[in-house]
Amino acid sequence: MEGVVQNLVAEACAKHGNDSSALLPVLLELQERSGKHYVSREIAEEVARALEVTPGQVFEVVTYFAALSDKPRGKYLIQICESTACSVVGYNALLDWFKEELGLEVGQTDADGLFTLATTHCIGACDVAPAVRINNEVFGNLTREKVRELISERRAG
Amino acid sequence: MSVVTLTIDNQQVTVPAGTTVLEAARKAGVNIPTLCYLKGINEVGSCRICVVEANKSIQTACVHPVSEGMVVRTNTKRVRELRKGIFELIIANHNADCTICARNLNCELQRLGKELGVETTPYLKSYPEEEEIVSPTIVRDNSRCINCGRCVRVCDKVQEAGVLAFNGRSDKMFVSTFYDAPLEELSCINCGQCIVNCPVGALKEKDQTAEVWAVLNDPAKYVIVQTAPAVRAALGEEFGMPIGTPVTGKMAAALRRLGFKKVFDTDFAADVTIMEEGTELLGRVEKGGVLPMITSCSPGWIKFCEHNYPDLLDNLSTCKSPQNMMGALLKSHYAEMAGINPDDIVVVSVMPCTAKKFEVGREELEVDGRRDVDISITTRELAKMIKQADIDFTKLPDEKFDEFYGDSTGAAVIFGVTGGVMEAALRTLADILSGKDLQNVEYHDVRGLEGVREAEIEVKEGLKLKVALAHGGSNIKKLMDQVRSGKAPYHFIEVMACPGGCIMGGGQPIVSDQVRSEIDVAVERAKALYSEDEKAAEYRKSHQNPSVKRLYDEYLKEPNGHLSHKLLHTHYQKRG
Ligand code: SF4
Ligand code: SF4
Ligand code: SF4
Ligand code: FES
């Protein structure tokens, strides 16, 4: 098991440069590969060792950026953009629709580990505000109907 | 180097370019309040209490660089009002019940309130205490944390343990640990440097004074106390005495008044340590054992080594620390000599160190099922007990330690400062190897506060010992990486986990950053110990301690002998 973690981290570090300045891309990559959108404690420990930074420094980065998480998240990470552009054209309503459809509050993950509801800083989709990012895909000009679709498509797998 | 001239409160000051307004002001003797600032360690400008007017605009002095002709005003109405507002916002999120706080009367935030003259505020709330025991040594109360980050940066930069961390950002940010885990699951070395660098009462040691009072009240117990060398160099500070005042005699008197049956000195065991460790070193040099041999008195260092250099555990001396040697001897030799049942003896140690609390609990540190030491308290906890007993410390007479286990030499007392263990060992080794009673006992090459030092000492004709020293985690890493690479040419290395050695341990009286900017605390406390060494004119070498000689003649027989190994030596564990 330990060997698996070591290899995974070594690979990510080799790809992004074995240097403390590569901390962020390395963590993003490892989170992506976790399948649960998070950086586990074991991974973080190994990253600290590999990039010669302290464990605390890794943890600060993981908890600082909304894109990273220290706790497991759902298969689909729903991040609603709370930037100025989105908030003036219906961010609040959008957030409520997702909350109601999913039965989740911000920061929560459903029991099946399928969806996590989160907010995010600007994702650069102001032209199609209000926008949401689900994993790596951005969806804009949303209506309640579209929100339902986005969710049911993913429920169906 | 280019220099810059500016005026601060109408005084001209010239400082090197790049200096901050705060450091320039300190140089000019102008006081600017600070809270998050810790020179060289935490210069982040986060609390903003240090605001000043620089060329009429508001700047944070601790991060704002000076410029030519700059006009700084530190006490205008605008500045004073701003600071007051900032202070109010800080305490709006602070559990400010000073009367029941460990830092009452020694708190940077509290002092600031007094200095700024804040007597009412619209924002004060009451908070539930959030006291959490996060390790066997450290207690945290985040309701008193002001998010200054000093603990995090000290743990990260100075000690390089890096187990503390901010969790989150902006208003949701709080101080935590790696993955919010209990410190005891992490590579925390229990050094307590986070505690002594916290400006407020958010971090403190696990308080064991109640346990000590309980055993003192138990007539069935024979309670013995031992005090580490560094305690006498700092205890007086808790009673308003100047930093660097040695208080050995008053401390002995106070301990007797608290009710300890015997008041003994860990210095005795420091002398024994030199006998054991010196012999071990000679053995390794002669028989081709693992070198360099590294000292093992500092439990913070031991845990640091177990976590970060598990491959170097064989380099560690097998000697227990003086604290534990003392305990093991008290419950064996002393019990026999005094005719006391060792099961009735309770050994309390007073240490400058929080890691000693952890060491006391290490499973391997016992003999025949008896813990070497039962309770370890810090210098601060002893001061608290003296205050609780209403003893007027400064007026106490100077008394002596009790005989035999209170006897020590000048070599032992300098154990408390970086370089001291090395110097004590050299004094004895040089005598043994030359077969003479050498008159020159001071080894100035190994003194000082440089983080990593090395020296070459001729201990007898034709034999030069190569030695090195390091103190504080980041310095230790530099030296140990060298040892690990196999390129370290040394025979003997002294390591202490805290920067400065035990005199600056995590259990010592807490000195504010402001005072530290005026007084070099390590230098003053070290002077106190060196002066005690010089006063010990009769015996300044461990092997000359008459009681230690008797201990070997009558009981242990020889250093590193069979009985020594049972009582005084130990082993270590690999930790991830
Ligand atoms: S930390 Fe300081 S200001 Fe806060 S309650 Fe304690 S003594 Fe008072
Ligand atoms: S005791 Fe030392 S190692 Fe542990 S958290 Fe505090 S500073 Fe870090
Ligand atoms: S615990 Fe103390 S040192 Fe650490 S951030 Fe809080 S107030 Fe600052
Ligand atoms: S911002 Fe300067 S001391 Fe905190």
mmCIF file with all atom_site columns, C-alpha atoms in Angstrom, chain B residues 47-176:
data_model
loop_
_atom_site.group_PDB
_atom_site.id
_atom_site.type_symbol
_atom_site.label_atom_id
_atom_site.label_alt_id
_atom_site.label_comp_id
_atom_site.label_asym_id
_atom_site.label_entity_id
_atom_site.label_seq_id
_atom_site.pdbx_PDB_ins_code
_atom_site.Cartn_x
_atom_site.Cartn_y
_atom_site.Cartn_z
_atom_site.occupancy
_atom_site.B_iso_or_equiv
_atom_site.pdbx_formal_charge
_atom_site.auth_seq_id
_atom_site.auth_comp_id
_atom_site.auth_asym_id
_atom_site.auth_atom_id
_atom_site.pdbx_PDB_model_num
ATOM 1   C CA . CYS B 1 47  ? -2.516  41.860 12.747 1.00 0.00 ? 47  CYS B CA 1
ATOM 2   C CA . ARG B 1 48  ? -1.969  45.493 11.671 1.00 0.00 ? 48  ARG B CA 1
ATOM 3   C CA . ILE B 1 49  ? -1.583  46.784 15.223 1.00 0.00 ? 49  ILE B CA 1
ATOM 4   C CA . CYS B 1 50  ? 1.781   48.301 14.280 1.00 0.00 ? 50  CYS B CA 1
ATOM 5   C CA . VAL B 1 51  ? 0.245   50.934 11.975 1.00 0.00 ? 51  VAL B CA 1
ATOM 6   C CA . VAL B 1 52  ? 2.061   54.260 11.677 1.00 0.00 ? 52  VAL B CA 1
ATOM 7   C CA . GLU B 1 53  ? 1.907   57.274 9.394  1.00 0.00 ? 53  GLU B CA 1
ATOM 8   C CA . ALA B 1 54  ? 4.699   57.096 6.835  1.00 0.00 ? 54  ALA B CA 1
ATOM 9   C CA . ASN B 1 55  ? 4.756   60.145 4.596  1.00 0.00 ? 55  ASN B CA 1
ATOM 10  C CA . LYS B 1 56  ? 1.193   60.750 5.786  1.00 0.00 ? 56  LYS B CA 1
ATOM 11  C CA . SER B 1 57  ? -0.140  57.420 4.550  1.00 0.00 ? 57  SER B CA 1
ATOM 12  C CA . ILE B 1 58  ? -1.031  54.584 6.907  1.00 0.00 ? 58  ILE B CA 1
ATOM 13  C CA . GLN B 1 59  ? 1.412   51.671 6.781  1.00 0.00 ? 59  GLN B CA 1
ATOM 14  C CA . THR B 1 60  ? 2.147   48.559 8.816  1.00 0.00 ? 60  THR B CA 1
ATOM 15  C CA . ALA B 1 61  ? 5.535   49.260 10.333 1.00 0.00 ? 61  ALA B CA 1
ATOM 16  C CA . CYS B 1 62  ? 6.682   45.644 10.631 1.00 0.00 ? 62  CYS B CA 1
ATOM 17  C CA . VAL B 1 63  ? 6.685   45.084 6.867  1.00 0.00 ? 63  VAL B CA 1
ATOM 18  C CA . HIS B 1 64  ? 6.947   48.568 5.372  1.00 0.00 ? 64  HIS B CA 1
ATOM 19  C CA . PRO B 1 65  ? 10.475  49.406 4.182  1.00 0.00 ? 65  PRO B CA 1
ATOM 20  C CA . VAL B 1 66  ? 12.054  52.771 4.917  1.00 0.00 ? 66  VAL B CA 1
ATOM 21  C CA . SER B 1 67  ? 12.934  55.223 2.167  1.00 0.00 ? 67  SER B CA 1
ATOM 22  C CA . GLU B 1 68  ? 15.177  58.277 1.967  1.00 0.00 ? 68  GLU B CA 1
ATOM 23  C CA . GLY B 1 69  ? 13.691  61.294 3.691  1.00 0.00 ? 69  GLY B CA 1
ATOM 24  C CA . MET B 1 70  ? 10.650  59.399 4.902  1.00 0.00 ? 70  MET B CA 1
ATOM 25  C CA . VAL B 1 71  ? 8.735   61.085 7.690  1.00 0.00 ? 71  VAL B CA 1
ATOM 26  C CA . VAL B 1 72  ? 7.238   58.658 10.155 1.00 0.00 ? 72  VAL B CA 1
ATOM 27  C CA . ARG B 1 73  ? 4.829   59.543 12.931 1.00 0.00 ? 73  ARG B CA 1
ATOM 28  C CA . THR B 1 74  ? 3.972   56.788 15.348 1.00 0.00 ? 74  THR B CA 1
ATOM 29  C CA . ASN B 1 75  ? 1.629   58.486 17.765 1.00 0.00 ? 75  ASN B CA 1
ATOM 30  C CA . THR B 1 76  ? -0.695  60.881 15.977 1.00 0.00 ? 76  THR B CA 1
ATOM 31  C CA . LYS B 1 77  ? -4.357  60.959 16.885 1.00 0.00 ? 77  LYS B CA 1
ATOM 32  C CA . ARG B 1 78  ? -5.167  59.148 13.647 1.00 0.00 ? 78  ARG B CA 1
ATOM 33  C CA . VAL B 1 79  ? -2.699  56.379 14.453 1.00 0.00 ? 79  VAL B CA 1
ATOM 34  C CA . ARG B 1 80  ? -3.884  56.020 18.028 1.00 0.00 ? 80  ARG B CA 1
ATOM 35  C CA . GLU B 1 81  ? -7.523  55.798 16.997 1.00 0.00 ? 81  GLU B CA 1
ATOM 36  C CA . LEU B 1 82  ? -6.776  53.287 14.286 1.00 0.00 ? 82  LEU B CA 1
ATOM 37  C CA . ARG B 1 83  ? -4.836  51.073 16.660 1.00 0.00 ? 83  ARG B CA 1
ATOM 38  C CA . LYS B 1 84  ? -7.651  51.202 19.140 1.00 0.00 ? 84  LYS B CA 1
ATOM 39  C CA . GLY B 1 85  ? -10.097 50.136 16.445 1.00 0.00 ? 85  GLY B CA 1
ATOM 40  C CA . ILE B 1 86  ? -7.847  47.315 15.341 1.00 0.00 ? 86  ILE B CA 1
ATOM 41  C CA . PHE B 1 87  ? -7.450  46.167 18.922 1.00 0.00 ? 87  PHE B CA 1
ATOM 42  C CA . GLU B 1 88  ? -11.226 46.170 19.381 1.00 0.00 ? 88  GLU B CA 1
ATOM 43  C CA . LEU B 1 89  ? -11.672 44.043 16.282 1.00 0.00 ? 89  LEU B CA 1
ATOM 44  C CA . ILE B 1 90  ? -9.091  41.566 17.535 1.00 0.00 ? 90  ILE B CA 1
ATOM 45  C CA . ILE B 1 91  ? -10.707 41.150 20.925 1.00 0.00 ? 91  ILE B CA 1
ATOM 46  C CA . ALA B 1 92  ? -14.153 40.970 19.328 1.00 0.00 ? 92  ALA B CA 1
ATOM 47  C CA . ASN B 1 93  ? -13.109 37.451 18.356 1.00 0.00 ? 93  ASN B CA 1
ATOM 48  C CA . HIS B 1 94  ? -11.217 36.725 21.524 1.00 0.00 ? 94  HIS B CA 1
ATOM 49  C CA . ASN B 1 95  ? -12.191 35.032 24.742 1.00 0.00 ? 95  ASN B CA 1
ATOM 50  C CA . ALA B 1 96  ? -10.888 37.850 26.904 1.00 0.00 ? 96  ALA B CA 1
ATOM 51  C CA . ASP B 1 97  ? -11.530 36.536 30.392 1.00 0.00 ? 97  ASP B CA 1
ATOM 52  C CA . CYS B 1 98  ? -8.056  37.438 31.584 1.00 0.00 ? 98  CYS B CA 1
ATOM 53  C CA . THR B 1 99  ? -8.619  36.572 35.220 1.00 0.00 ? 99  THR B CA 1
ATOM 54  C CA . ILE B 1 100 ? -8.850  32.878 34.450 1.00 0.00 ? 100 ILE B CA 1
ATOM 55  C CA . CYS B 1 101 ? -6.239  32.744 31.727 1.00 0.00 ? 101 CYS B CA 1
ATOM 56  C CA . ALA B 1 102 ? -2.800  31.173 32.047 1.00 0.00 ? 102 ALA B CA 1
ATOM 57  C CA . ARG B 1 103 ? -1.193  34.261 30.562 1.00 0.00 ? 103 ARG B CA 1
ATOM 58  C CA . ASN B 1 104 ? -2.814  36.780 32.898 1.00 0.00 ? 104 ASN B CA 1
ATOM 59  C CA . LEU B 1 105 ? -0.162  39.468 33.574 1.00 0.00 ? 105 LEU B CA 1
ATOM 60  C CA . ASN B 1 106 ? 2.196   38.084 30.925 1.00 0.00 ? 106 ASN B CA 1
ATOM 61  C CA . CYS B 1 107 ? 0.201   38.537 27.750 1.00 0.00 ? 107 CYS B CA 1
ATOM 62  C CA . GLU B 1 108 ? 1.074   40.691 24.756 1.00 0.00 ? 108 GLU B CA 1
ATOM 63  C CA . LEU B 1 109 ? -2.579  41.328 23.927 1.00 0.00 ? 109 LEU B CA 1
ATOM 64  C CA . GLN B 1 110 ? -3.517  42.235 27.465 1.00 0.00 ? 110 GLN B CA 1
ATOM 65  C CA . ARG B 1 111 ? -0.572  44.599 27.767 1.00 0.00 ? 111 ARG B CA 1
ATOM 66  C CA . LEU B 1 112 ? -1.617  46.219 24.513 1.00 0.00 ? 112 LEU B CA 1
ATOM 67  C CA . GLY B 1 113 ? -5.099  46.906 25.863 1.00 0.00 ? 113 GLY B CA 1
ATOM 68  C CA . LYS B 1 114 ? -3.544  48.649 28.822 1.00 0.00 ? 114 LYS B CA 1
ATOM 69  C CA . GLU B 1 115 ? -1.080  50.584 26.642 1.00 0.00 ? 115 GLU B CA 1
ATOM 70  C CA . LEU B 1 116 ? -3.781  51.744 24.252 1.00 0.00 ? 116 LEU B CA 1
ATOM 71  C CA . GLY B 1 117 ? -5.968  52.728 27.153 1.00 0.00 ? 117 GLY B CA 1
ATOM 72  C CA . VAL B 1 118 ? -8.956  50.682 26.017 1.00 0.00 ? 118 VAL B CA 1
ATOM 73  C CA . GLU B 1 119 ? -11.399 50.363 28.869 1.00 0.00 ? 119 GLU B CA 1
ATOM 74  C CA . THR B 1 120 ? -14.678 49.823 27.081 1.00 0.00 ? 120 THR B CA 1
ATOM 75  C CA . THR B 1 121 ? -15.562 48.272 23.769 1.00 0.00 ? 121 THR B CA 1
ATOM 76  C CA . PRO B 1 122 ? -18.873 47.693 22.033 1.00 0.00 ? 122 PRO B CA 1
ATOM 77  C CA . TYR B 1 123 ? -17.827 44.322 20.640 1.00 0.00 ? 123 TYR B CA 1
ATOM 78  C CA . LEU B 1 124 ? -16.899 42.109 23.540 1.00 0.00 ? 124 LEU B CA 1
ATOM 79  C CA . LYS B 1 125 ? -18.687 38.779 23.521 1.00 0.00 ? 125 LYS B CA 1
ATOM 80  C CA . SER B 1 126 ? -18.379 35.876 25.848 1.00 0.00 ? 126 SER B CA 1
ATOM 81  C CA . TYR B 1 127 ? -17.050 32.619 24.529 1.00 0.00 ? 127 TYR B CA 1
ATOM 82  C CA . PRO B 1 128 ? -17.180 29.044 25.568 1.00 0.00 ? 128 PRO B CA 1
ATOM 83  C CA . GLU B 1 129 ? -13.685 27.810 26.337 1.00 0.00 ? 129 GLU B CA 1
ATOM 84  C CA . GLU B 1 130 ? -12.357 25.511 23.710 1.00 0.00 ? 130 GLU B CA 1
ATOM 85  C CA . GLU B 1 131 ? -9.650  23.851 25.653 1.00 0.00 ? 131 GLU B CA 1
ATOM 86  C CA . GLU B 1 132 ? -8.372  20.794 23.922 1.00 0.00 ? 132 GLU B CA 1
ATOM 87  C CA . ILE B 1 133 ? -5.596  18.497 24.910 1.00 0.00 ? 133 ILE B CA 1
ATOM 88  C CA . VAL B 1 134 ? -3.824  18.033 21.632 1.00 0.00 ? 134 VAL B CA 1
ATOM 89  C CA . SER B 1 135 ? -0.894  16.000 22.919 1.00 0.00 ? 135 SER B CA 1
ATOM 90  C CA . PRO B 1 136 ? 0.596   14.635 26.145 1.00 0.00 ? 136 PRO B CA 1
ATOM 91  C CA . THR B 1 137 ? 2.359   17.964 26.519 1.00 0.00 ? 137 THR B CA 1
ATOM 92  C CA . ILE B 1 138 ? 0.387   20.711 24.825 1.00 0.00 ? 138 ILE B CA 1
ATOM 93  C CA . VAL B 1 139 ? -3.051  22.191 25.406 1.00 0.00 ? 139 VAL B CA 1
ATOM 94  C CA . ARG B 1 140 ? -4.671  24.529 22.927 1.00 0.00 ? 140 ARG B CA 1
ATOM 95  C CA . ASP B 1 141 ? -7.571  26.910 23.402 1.00 0.00 ? 141 ASP B CA 1
ATOM 96  C CA . ASN B 1 142 ? -8.573  28.356 20.052 1.00 0.00 ? 142 ASN B CA 1
ATOM 97  C CA . SER B 1 143 ? -11.045 30.728 21.705 1.00 0.00 ? 143 SER B CA 1
ATOM 98  C CA . ARG B 1 144 ? -7.997  32.743 22.709 1.00 0.00 ? 144 ARG B CA 1
ATOM 99  C CA . CYS B 1 145 ? -6.112  32.400 19.441 1.00 0.00 ? 145 CYS B CA 1
ATOM 100 C CA . ILE B 1 146 ? -5.683  35.634 17.487 1.00 0.00 ? 146 ILE B CA 1
ATOM 101 C CA . ASN B 1 147 ? -4.456  33.893 14.315 1.00 0.00 ? 147 ASN B CA 1
ATOM 102 C CA . CYS B 1 148 ? -1.112  35.637 14.422 1.00 0.00 ? 148 CYS B CA 1
ATOM 103 C CA . GLY B 1 149 ? 0.663   32.606 12.996 1.00 0.00 ? 149 GLY B CA 1
ATOM 104 C CA . ARG B 1 150 ? 3.694   32.807 15.253 1.00 0.00 ? 150 ARG B CA 1
ATOM 105 C CA . CYS B 1 151 ? 3.345   29.212 16.448 1.00 0.00 ? 151 CYS B CA 1
ATOM 106 C CA . VAL B 1 152 ? 2.906   27.911 12.919 1.00 0.00 ? 152 VAL B CA 1
ATOM 107 C CA . ARG B 1 153 ? 5.999   29.661 11.596 1.00 0.00 ? 153 ARG B CA 1
ATOM 108 C CA . VAL B 1 154 ? 8.178   28.744 14.572 1.00 0.00 ? 154 VAL B CA 1
ATOM 109 C CA . CYS B 1 155 ? 7.218   25.092 14.229 1.00 0.00 ? 155 CYS B CA 1
ATOM 110 C CA . ASP B 1 156 ? 7.840   25.307 10.503 1.00 0.00 ? 156 ASP B CA 1
ATOM 111 C CA . LYS B 1 157 ? 10.912  27.491 10.126 1.00 0.00 ? 157 LYS B CA 1
ATOM 112 C CA . VAL B 1 158 ? 12.794  27.253 13.413 1.00 0.00 ? 158 VAL B CA 1
ATOM 113 C CA . GLN B 1 159 ? 12.068  23.687 14.440 1.00 0.00 ? 159 GLN B CA 1
ATOM 114 C CA . GLU B 1 160 ? 11.277  22.320 10.979 1.00 0.00 ? 160 GLU B CA 1
ATOM 115 C CA . ALA B 1 161 ? 8.787   19.958 12.522 1.00 0.00 ? 161 ALA B CA 1
ATOM 116 C CA . GLY B 1 162 ? 6.074   21.657 10.466 1.00 0.00 ? 162 GLY B CA 1
ATOM 117 C CA . VAL B 1 163 ? 3.133   19.962 12.115 1.00 0.00 ? 163 VAL B CA 1
ATOM 118 C CA . LEU B 1 164 ? 1.099   23.095 12.816 1.00 0.00 ? 164 LEU B CA 1
ATOM 119 C CA . ALA B 1 165 ? -0.793  24.788 10.002 1.00 0.00 ? 165 ALA B CA 1
ATOM 120 C CA . PHE B 1 166 ? -3.488  27.263 9.221  1.00 0.00 ? 166 PHE B CA 1
ATOM 121 C CA . ASN B 1 167 ? -6.630  25.566 8.028  1.00 0.00 ? 167 ASN B CA 1
ATOM 122 C CA . GLY B 1 168 ? -8.647  27.485 5.423  1.00 0.00 ? 168 GLY B CA 1
ATOM 123 C CA . ARG B 1 169 ? -8.506  31.114 4.403  1.00 0.00 ? 169 ARG B CA 1
ATOM 124 C CA . SER B 1 170 ? -9.767  34.580 5.301  1.00 0.00 ? 170 SER B CA 1
ATOM 125 C CA . ASP B 1 171 ? -12.519 34.667 7.931  1.00 0.00 ? 171 ASP B CA 1
ATOM 126 C CA . LYS B 1 172 ? -12.789 30.901 8.088  1.00 0.00 ? 172 LYS B CA 1
ATOM 127 C CA . MET B 1 173 ? -9.111  30.408 8.817  1.00 0.00 ? 173 MET B CA 1
ATOM 128 C CA . PHE B 1 174 ? -8.013  28.897 12.102 1.00 0.00 ? 174 PHE B CA 1
ATOM 129 C CA . VAL B 1 175 ? -4.851  27.440 13.554 1.00 0.00 ? 175 VAL B CA 1
ATOM 130 C CA . SER B 1 176 ? -4.737  23.711 13.459 1.00 0.00 ? 176 SER B CA 1
#
